[in-house]
Structure formats: C-alpha cells, structure tokens
PDB file of C-alpha atoms and ligand atoms in Angstrom:
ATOM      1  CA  UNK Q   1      -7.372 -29.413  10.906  1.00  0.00           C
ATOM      2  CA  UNK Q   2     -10.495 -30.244  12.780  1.00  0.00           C
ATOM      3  CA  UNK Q   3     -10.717 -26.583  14.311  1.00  0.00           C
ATOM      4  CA  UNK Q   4     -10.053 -25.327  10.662  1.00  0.00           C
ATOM      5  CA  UNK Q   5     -13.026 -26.931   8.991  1.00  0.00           C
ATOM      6  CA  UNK Q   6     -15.296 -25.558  11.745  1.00  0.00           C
ATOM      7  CA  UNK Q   7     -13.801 -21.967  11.470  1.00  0.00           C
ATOM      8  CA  UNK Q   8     -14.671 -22.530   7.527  1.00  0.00           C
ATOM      9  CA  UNK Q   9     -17.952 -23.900   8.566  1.00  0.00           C
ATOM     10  CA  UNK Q  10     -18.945 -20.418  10.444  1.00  0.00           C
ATOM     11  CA  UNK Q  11     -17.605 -18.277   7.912  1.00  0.00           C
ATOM     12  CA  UNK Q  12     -19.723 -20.144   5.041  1.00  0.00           C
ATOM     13  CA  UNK Q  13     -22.608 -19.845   7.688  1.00  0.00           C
ATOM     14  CA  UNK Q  14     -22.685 -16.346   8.279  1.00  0.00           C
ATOM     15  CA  UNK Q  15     -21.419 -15.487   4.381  1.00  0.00           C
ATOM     16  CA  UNK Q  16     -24.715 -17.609   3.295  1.00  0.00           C
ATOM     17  CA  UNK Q  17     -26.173 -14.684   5.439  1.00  0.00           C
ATOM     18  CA  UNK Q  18     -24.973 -11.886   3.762  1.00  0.00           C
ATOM     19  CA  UNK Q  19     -25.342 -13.592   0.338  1.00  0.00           C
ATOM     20  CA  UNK Q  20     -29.473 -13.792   1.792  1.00  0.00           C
ATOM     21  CA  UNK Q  21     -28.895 -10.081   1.995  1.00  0.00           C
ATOM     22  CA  UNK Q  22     -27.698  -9.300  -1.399  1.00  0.00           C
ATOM     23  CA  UNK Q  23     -30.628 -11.034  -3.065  1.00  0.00           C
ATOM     24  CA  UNK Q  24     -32.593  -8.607  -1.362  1.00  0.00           C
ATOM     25  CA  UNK Q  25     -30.742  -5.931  -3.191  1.00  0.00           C
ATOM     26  CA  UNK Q  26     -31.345  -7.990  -6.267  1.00  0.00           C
ATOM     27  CA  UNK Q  27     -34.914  -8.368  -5.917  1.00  0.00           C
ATOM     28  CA  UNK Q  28     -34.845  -4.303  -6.026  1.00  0.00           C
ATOM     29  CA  UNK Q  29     -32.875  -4.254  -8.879  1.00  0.00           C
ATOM     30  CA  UNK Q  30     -29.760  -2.907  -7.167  1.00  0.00           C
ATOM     31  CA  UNK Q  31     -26.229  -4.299  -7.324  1.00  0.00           C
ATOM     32  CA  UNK Q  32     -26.565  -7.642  -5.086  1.00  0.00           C
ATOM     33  CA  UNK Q  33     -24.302  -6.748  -2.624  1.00  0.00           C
ATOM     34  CA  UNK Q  34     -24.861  -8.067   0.824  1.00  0.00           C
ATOM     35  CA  UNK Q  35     -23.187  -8.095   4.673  1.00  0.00           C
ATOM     36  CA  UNK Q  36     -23.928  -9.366   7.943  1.00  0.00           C
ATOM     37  CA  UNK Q  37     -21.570  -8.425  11.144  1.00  0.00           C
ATOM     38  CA  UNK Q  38     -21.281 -10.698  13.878  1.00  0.00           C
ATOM     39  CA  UNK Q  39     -20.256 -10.496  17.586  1.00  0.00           C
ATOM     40  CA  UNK Q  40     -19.830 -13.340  19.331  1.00  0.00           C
ATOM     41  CA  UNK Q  41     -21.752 -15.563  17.480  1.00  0.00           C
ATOM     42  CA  UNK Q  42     -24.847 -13.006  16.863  1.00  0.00           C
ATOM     43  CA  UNK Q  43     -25.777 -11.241  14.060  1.00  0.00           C
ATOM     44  CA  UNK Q  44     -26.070  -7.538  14.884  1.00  0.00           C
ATOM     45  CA  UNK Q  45     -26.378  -5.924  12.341  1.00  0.00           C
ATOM     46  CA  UNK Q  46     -27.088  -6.524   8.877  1.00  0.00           C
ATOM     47  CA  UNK Q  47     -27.644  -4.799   5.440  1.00  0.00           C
ATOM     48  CA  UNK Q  48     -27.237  -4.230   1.654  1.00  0.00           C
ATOM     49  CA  UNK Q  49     -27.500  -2.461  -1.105  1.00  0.00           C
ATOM     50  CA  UNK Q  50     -29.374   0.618  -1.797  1.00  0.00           C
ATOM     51  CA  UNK Q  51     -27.664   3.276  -3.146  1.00  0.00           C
ATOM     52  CA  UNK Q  52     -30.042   3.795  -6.003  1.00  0.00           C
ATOM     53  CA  UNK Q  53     -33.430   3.340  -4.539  1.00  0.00           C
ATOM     54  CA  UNK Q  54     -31.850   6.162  -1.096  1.00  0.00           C
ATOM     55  CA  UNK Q  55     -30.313   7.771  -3.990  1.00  0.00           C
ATOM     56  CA  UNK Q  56     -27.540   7.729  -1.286  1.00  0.00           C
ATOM     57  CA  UNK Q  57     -23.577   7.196  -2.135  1.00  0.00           C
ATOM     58  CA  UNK Q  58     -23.429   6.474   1.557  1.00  0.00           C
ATOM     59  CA  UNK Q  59     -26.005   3.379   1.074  1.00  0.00           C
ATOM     60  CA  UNK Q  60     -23.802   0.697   0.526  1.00  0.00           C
ATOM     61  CA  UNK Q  61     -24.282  -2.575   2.051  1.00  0.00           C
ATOM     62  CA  UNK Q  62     -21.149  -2.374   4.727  1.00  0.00           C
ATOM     63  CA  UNK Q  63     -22.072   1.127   5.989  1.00  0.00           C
ATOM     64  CA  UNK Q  64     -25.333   0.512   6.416  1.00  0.00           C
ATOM     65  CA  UNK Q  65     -24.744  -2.762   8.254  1.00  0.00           C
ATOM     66  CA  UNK Q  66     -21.851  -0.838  10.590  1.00  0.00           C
ATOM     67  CA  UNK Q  67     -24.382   1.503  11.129  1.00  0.00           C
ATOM     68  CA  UNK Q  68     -26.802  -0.454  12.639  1.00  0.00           C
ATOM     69  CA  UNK Q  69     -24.218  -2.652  14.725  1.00  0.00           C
ATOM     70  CA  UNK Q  70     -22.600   0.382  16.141  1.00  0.00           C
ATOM     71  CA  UNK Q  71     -26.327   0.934  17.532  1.00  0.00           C
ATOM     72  CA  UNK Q  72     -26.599  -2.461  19.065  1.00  0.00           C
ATOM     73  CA  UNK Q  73     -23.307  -2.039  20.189  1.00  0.00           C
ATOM     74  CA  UNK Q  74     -23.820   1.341  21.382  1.00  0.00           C
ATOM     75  CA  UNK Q  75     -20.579   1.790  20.420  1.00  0.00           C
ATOM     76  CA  UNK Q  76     -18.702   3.659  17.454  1.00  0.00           C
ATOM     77  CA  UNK Q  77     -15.856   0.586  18.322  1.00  0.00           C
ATOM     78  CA  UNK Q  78     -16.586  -2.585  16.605  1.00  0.00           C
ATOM     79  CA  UNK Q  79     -13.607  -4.780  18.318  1.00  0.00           C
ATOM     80  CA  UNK Q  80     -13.867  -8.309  18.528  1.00  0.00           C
ATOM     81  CA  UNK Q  81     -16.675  -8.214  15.598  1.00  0.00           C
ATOM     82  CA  UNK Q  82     -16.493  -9.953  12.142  1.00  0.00           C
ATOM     83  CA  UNK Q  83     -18.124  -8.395   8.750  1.00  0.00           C
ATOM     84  CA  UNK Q  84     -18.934 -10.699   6.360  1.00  0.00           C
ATOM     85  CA  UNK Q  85     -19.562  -8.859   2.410  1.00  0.00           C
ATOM     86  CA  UNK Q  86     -20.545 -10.962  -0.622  1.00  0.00           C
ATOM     87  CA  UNK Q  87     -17.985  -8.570  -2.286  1.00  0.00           C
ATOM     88  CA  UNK Q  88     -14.536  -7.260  -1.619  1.00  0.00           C
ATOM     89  CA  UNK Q  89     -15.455  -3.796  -0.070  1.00  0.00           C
ATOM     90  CA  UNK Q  90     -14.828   0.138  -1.752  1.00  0.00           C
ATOM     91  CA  UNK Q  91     -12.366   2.644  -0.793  1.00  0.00           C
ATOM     92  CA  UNK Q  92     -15.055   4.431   1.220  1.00  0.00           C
ATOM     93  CA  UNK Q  93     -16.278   1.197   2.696  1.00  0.00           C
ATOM     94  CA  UNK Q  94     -12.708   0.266   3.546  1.00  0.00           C
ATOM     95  CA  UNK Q  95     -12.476   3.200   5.163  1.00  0.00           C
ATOM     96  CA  UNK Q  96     -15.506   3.011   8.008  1.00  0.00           C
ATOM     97  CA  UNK Q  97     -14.062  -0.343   8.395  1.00  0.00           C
ATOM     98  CA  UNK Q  98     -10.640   0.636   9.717  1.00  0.00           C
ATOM     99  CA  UNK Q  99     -12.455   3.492  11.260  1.00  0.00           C
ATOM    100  CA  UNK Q 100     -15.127   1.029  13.401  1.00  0.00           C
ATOM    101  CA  UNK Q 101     -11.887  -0.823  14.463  1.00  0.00           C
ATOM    102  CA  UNK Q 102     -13.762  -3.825  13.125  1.00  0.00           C
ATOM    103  CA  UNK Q 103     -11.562  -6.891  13.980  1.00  0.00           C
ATOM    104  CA  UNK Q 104     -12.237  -9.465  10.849  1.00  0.00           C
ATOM    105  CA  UNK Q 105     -13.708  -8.891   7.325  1.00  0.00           C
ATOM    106  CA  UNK Q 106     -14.729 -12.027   5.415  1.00  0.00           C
ATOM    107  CA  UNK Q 107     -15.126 -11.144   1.804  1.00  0.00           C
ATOM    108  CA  UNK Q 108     -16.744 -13.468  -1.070  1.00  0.00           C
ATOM    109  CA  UNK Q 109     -15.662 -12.864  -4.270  1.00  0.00           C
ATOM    110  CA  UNK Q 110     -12.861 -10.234  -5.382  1.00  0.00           C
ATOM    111  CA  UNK Q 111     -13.952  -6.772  -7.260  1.00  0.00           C
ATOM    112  CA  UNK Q 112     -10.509  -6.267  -9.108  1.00  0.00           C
ATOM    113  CA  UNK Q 113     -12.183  -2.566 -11.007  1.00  0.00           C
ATOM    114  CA  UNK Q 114     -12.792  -1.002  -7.108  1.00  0.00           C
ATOM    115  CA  UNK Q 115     -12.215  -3.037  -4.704  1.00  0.00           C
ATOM    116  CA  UNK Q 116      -9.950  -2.067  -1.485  1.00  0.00           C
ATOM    117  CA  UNK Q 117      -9.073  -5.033   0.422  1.00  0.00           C
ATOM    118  CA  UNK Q 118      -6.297  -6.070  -1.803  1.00  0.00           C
ATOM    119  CA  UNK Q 119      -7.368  -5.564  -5.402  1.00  0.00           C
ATOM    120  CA  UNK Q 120      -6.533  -1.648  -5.792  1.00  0.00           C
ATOM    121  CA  UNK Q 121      -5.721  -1.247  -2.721  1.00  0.00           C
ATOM    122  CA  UNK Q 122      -5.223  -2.765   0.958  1.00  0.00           C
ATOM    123  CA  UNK Q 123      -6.720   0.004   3.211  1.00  0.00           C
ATOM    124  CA  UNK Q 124      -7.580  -2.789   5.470  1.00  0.00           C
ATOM    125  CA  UNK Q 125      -3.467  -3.538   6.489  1.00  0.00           C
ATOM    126  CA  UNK Q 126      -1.754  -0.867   5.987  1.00  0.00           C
ATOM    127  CA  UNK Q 127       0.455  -0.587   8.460  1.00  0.00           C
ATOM    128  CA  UNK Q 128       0.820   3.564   8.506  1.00  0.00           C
ATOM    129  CA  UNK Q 129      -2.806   2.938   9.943  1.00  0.00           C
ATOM    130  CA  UNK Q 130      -4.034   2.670  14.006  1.00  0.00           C
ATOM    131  CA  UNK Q 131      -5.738  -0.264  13.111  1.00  0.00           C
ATOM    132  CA  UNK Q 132      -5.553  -3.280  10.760  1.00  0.00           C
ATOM    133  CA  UNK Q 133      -7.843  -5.612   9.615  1.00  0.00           C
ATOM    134  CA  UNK Q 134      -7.755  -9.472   9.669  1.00  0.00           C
ATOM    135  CA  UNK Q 135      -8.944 -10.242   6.645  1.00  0.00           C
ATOM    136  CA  UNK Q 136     -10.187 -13.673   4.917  1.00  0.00           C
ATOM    137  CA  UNK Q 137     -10.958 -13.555   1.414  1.00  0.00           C
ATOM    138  CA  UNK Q 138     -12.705 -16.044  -0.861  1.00  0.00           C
ATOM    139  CA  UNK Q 139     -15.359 -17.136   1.285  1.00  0.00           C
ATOM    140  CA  UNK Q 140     -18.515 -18.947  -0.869  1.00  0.00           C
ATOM    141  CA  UNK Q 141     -16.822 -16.726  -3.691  1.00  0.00           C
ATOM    142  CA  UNK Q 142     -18.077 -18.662  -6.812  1.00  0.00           C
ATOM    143  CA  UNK Q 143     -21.399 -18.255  -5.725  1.00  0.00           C
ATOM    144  CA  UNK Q 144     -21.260 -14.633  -4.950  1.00  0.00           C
ATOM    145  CA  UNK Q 145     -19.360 -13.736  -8.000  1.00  0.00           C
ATOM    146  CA  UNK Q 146     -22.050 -15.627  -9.936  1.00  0.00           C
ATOM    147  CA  UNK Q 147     -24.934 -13.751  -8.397  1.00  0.00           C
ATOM    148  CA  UNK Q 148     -23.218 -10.440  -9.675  1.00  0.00           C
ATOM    149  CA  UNK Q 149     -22.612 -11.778 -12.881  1.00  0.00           C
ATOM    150  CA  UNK Q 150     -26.336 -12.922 -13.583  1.00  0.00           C
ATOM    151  CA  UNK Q 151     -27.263  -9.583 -12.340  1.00  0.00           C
ATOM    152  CA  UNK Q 152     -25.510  -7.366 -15.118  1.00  0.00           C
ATOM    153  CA  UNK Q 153     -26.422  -9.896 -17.367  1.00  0.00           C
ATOM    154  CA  UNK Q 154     -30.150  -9.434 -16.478  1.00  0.00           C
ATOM    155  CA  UNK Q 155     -29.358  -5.846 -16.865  1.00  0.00           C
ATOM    156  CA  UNK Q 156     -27.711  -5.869 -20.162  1.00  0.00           C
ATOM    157  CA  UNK Q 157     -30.988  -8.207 -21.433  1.00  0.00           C
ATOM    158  CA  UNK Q 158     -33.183  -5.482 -19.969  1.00  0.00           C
ATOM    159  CA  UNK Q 159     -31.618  -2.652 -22.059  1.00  0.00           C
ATOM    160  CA  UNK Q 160     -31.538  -4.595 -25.246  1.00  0.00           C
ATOM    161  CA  UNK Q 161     -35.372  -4.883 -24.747  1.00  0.00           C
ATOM    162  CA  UNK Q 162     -36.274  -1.338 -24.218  1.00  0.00           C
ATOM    163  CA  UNK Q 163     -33.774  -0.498 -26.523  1.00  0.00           C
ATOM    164  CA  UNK Q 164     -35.887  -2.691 -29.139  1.00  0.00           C
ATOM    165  CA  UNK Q 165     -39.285  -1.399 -27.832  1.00  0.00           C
ATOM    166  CA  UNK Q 166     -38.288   2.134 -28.225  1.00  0.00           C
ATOM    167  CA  UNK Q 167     -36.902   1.572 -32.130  1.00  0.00           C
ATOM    168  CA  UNK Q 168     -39.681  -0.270 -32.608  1.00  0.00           C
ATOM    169  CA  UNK Q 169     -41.813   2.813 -31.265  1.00  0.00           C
ATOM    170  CA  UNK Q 170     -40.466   5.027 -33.438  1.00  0.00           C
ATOM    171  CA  UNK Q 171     -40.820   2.899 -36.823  1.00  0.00           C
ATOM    172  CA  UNK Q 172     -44.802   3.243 -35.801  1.00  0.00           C
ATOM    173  CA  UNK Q 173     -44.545   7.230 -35.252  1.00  0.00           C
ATOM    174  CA  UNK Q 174     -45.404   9.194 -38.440  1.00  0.00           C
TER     175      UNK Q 174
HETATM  176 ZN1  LIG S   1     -18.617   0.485  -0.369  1.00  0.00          ZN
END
C-alpha cells in the first residue's frame, strides 16, 4: 500500500510536468496538450503542442517529446522510459509509441472522439504487435480534462466576439 501511494506520488509528479507543458500550448492558443518522458527518474525530453503555429500534423506533443528523448538517448529505443500525456494519445501518436518501444504511458484524462489507448482503439496492447505498452490511465485527469475544457470554451467565446464585431462591421458599411 505504502509502495502504491509513492508510485501515485511520481506519476502525479511528473503528470504536473506535462500538465506545465500543455499550458504552454495554451498560452499559444493551441490545444493544451502536454508530455514529459522520463528515464530513471529524469526528465529527457519534453514537449507539446504545436501543430498549428509548425503548421505541422507531425507536431503533436508526444512526437515531439519522443523526438527529443530519442536524442538524449541516442537511441531510436525508448525501453525502460515512461511518457506521461495530459491526454490519452492519437492513432499516429500511438503509433511512435509502440514504435520507440516506450515501456509505460501515463495518460490524464480520456479523449473518447480520437483517442488510441483504449477509447477507439488500444494500439498500445495489442497483442498482434512486437511490443506492448504498460499503460496507466487517469492520472491528475480532472484537472487535465478541465484545462481542455476551458480552452474550447475560451475558443467558442472568442468566435462569438468576432463573430459580433464583424456583423456589427457590416451594419456600419454603406
Ligand atoms: Zn497525437
């Protein structure tokens, strides 16, 4: 039990990380997804969202993060590391994951619409697969889920007022 509470301890640790990460996604106004990958007890590499400001489908928080671990590692092989994402990863994401031969994912909150670590899909276990995942899921996931969902909600605010401006513009145009 007492081992248990200091595995949950870490995970909330290094999630809090990634969740730092995603706000810096946020603060770009990109989706606020964030991850962090540790080896033993190090963060080595770390990243999030940026799709729209690369203008990059590839720019996704987990890719970018294995990306830059694989370098530290100087490794393509990510064994015996953990990933920690503020949201349950994509198909493609999924993918690199099985692909790095990453040993753990830690996920925060749950993307039922596209999510592949359970939701759609579970590319992470399948067992047809050379490599499966351990996966934990539901890490800190109230507060990630809550960051996404005063994101769109911000969004959706910021489209009803240019929506309004741009009416209003055109009541003033002759
Ligand atoms: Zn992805």
């Amino acid at each position: 039990m007492e081992e248990q509470t200091e595995a949950r301890k870490k995970d909330e640790k290094y999630m809090k990380e990634a969740i730092r990460q995603a706000k810096k996604a946020y603060a770009l106004g990109e989706v606020p997804i964030g991850c962090v990958i540790v080896y033993q007890d190090k963060i080595i590499g770390r990243g999030y969202n940026r799709r729209t400001i690369d203008k990059n489908t590839l720019a996704h928080a987990e890719m970018i993060a294995i990306r830059k671990a694989s370098k530290r590692m100087n490794d393509w092989r990510l064994e015996g590391c953990t990933m920690y994402v503020t949201l349950e990863p994509c198909q493609m994401c999924a993918g690199a994951i099985v692909q790095s031969r990453l040993t753990r994912v830690v996920v925060g909150c749950m993307n039922p619409k596209a999510g592949c670590a359970g939701s759609i899909l579970n590319l992470l276990q399948m067992k047809e697969f050379n490599h499966q995942a351990e996966l934990q899921t539901g890490i800190l996931g109230e507060e990630c889920s809550q960051m996404m969902k005063a994101f769109f909600k911000e969004l959706r605010e910021k489209k009803k007022i240019v929506h309004c401006a741009s009416s209003a513009d055109s009541q003033t145009l002759p």
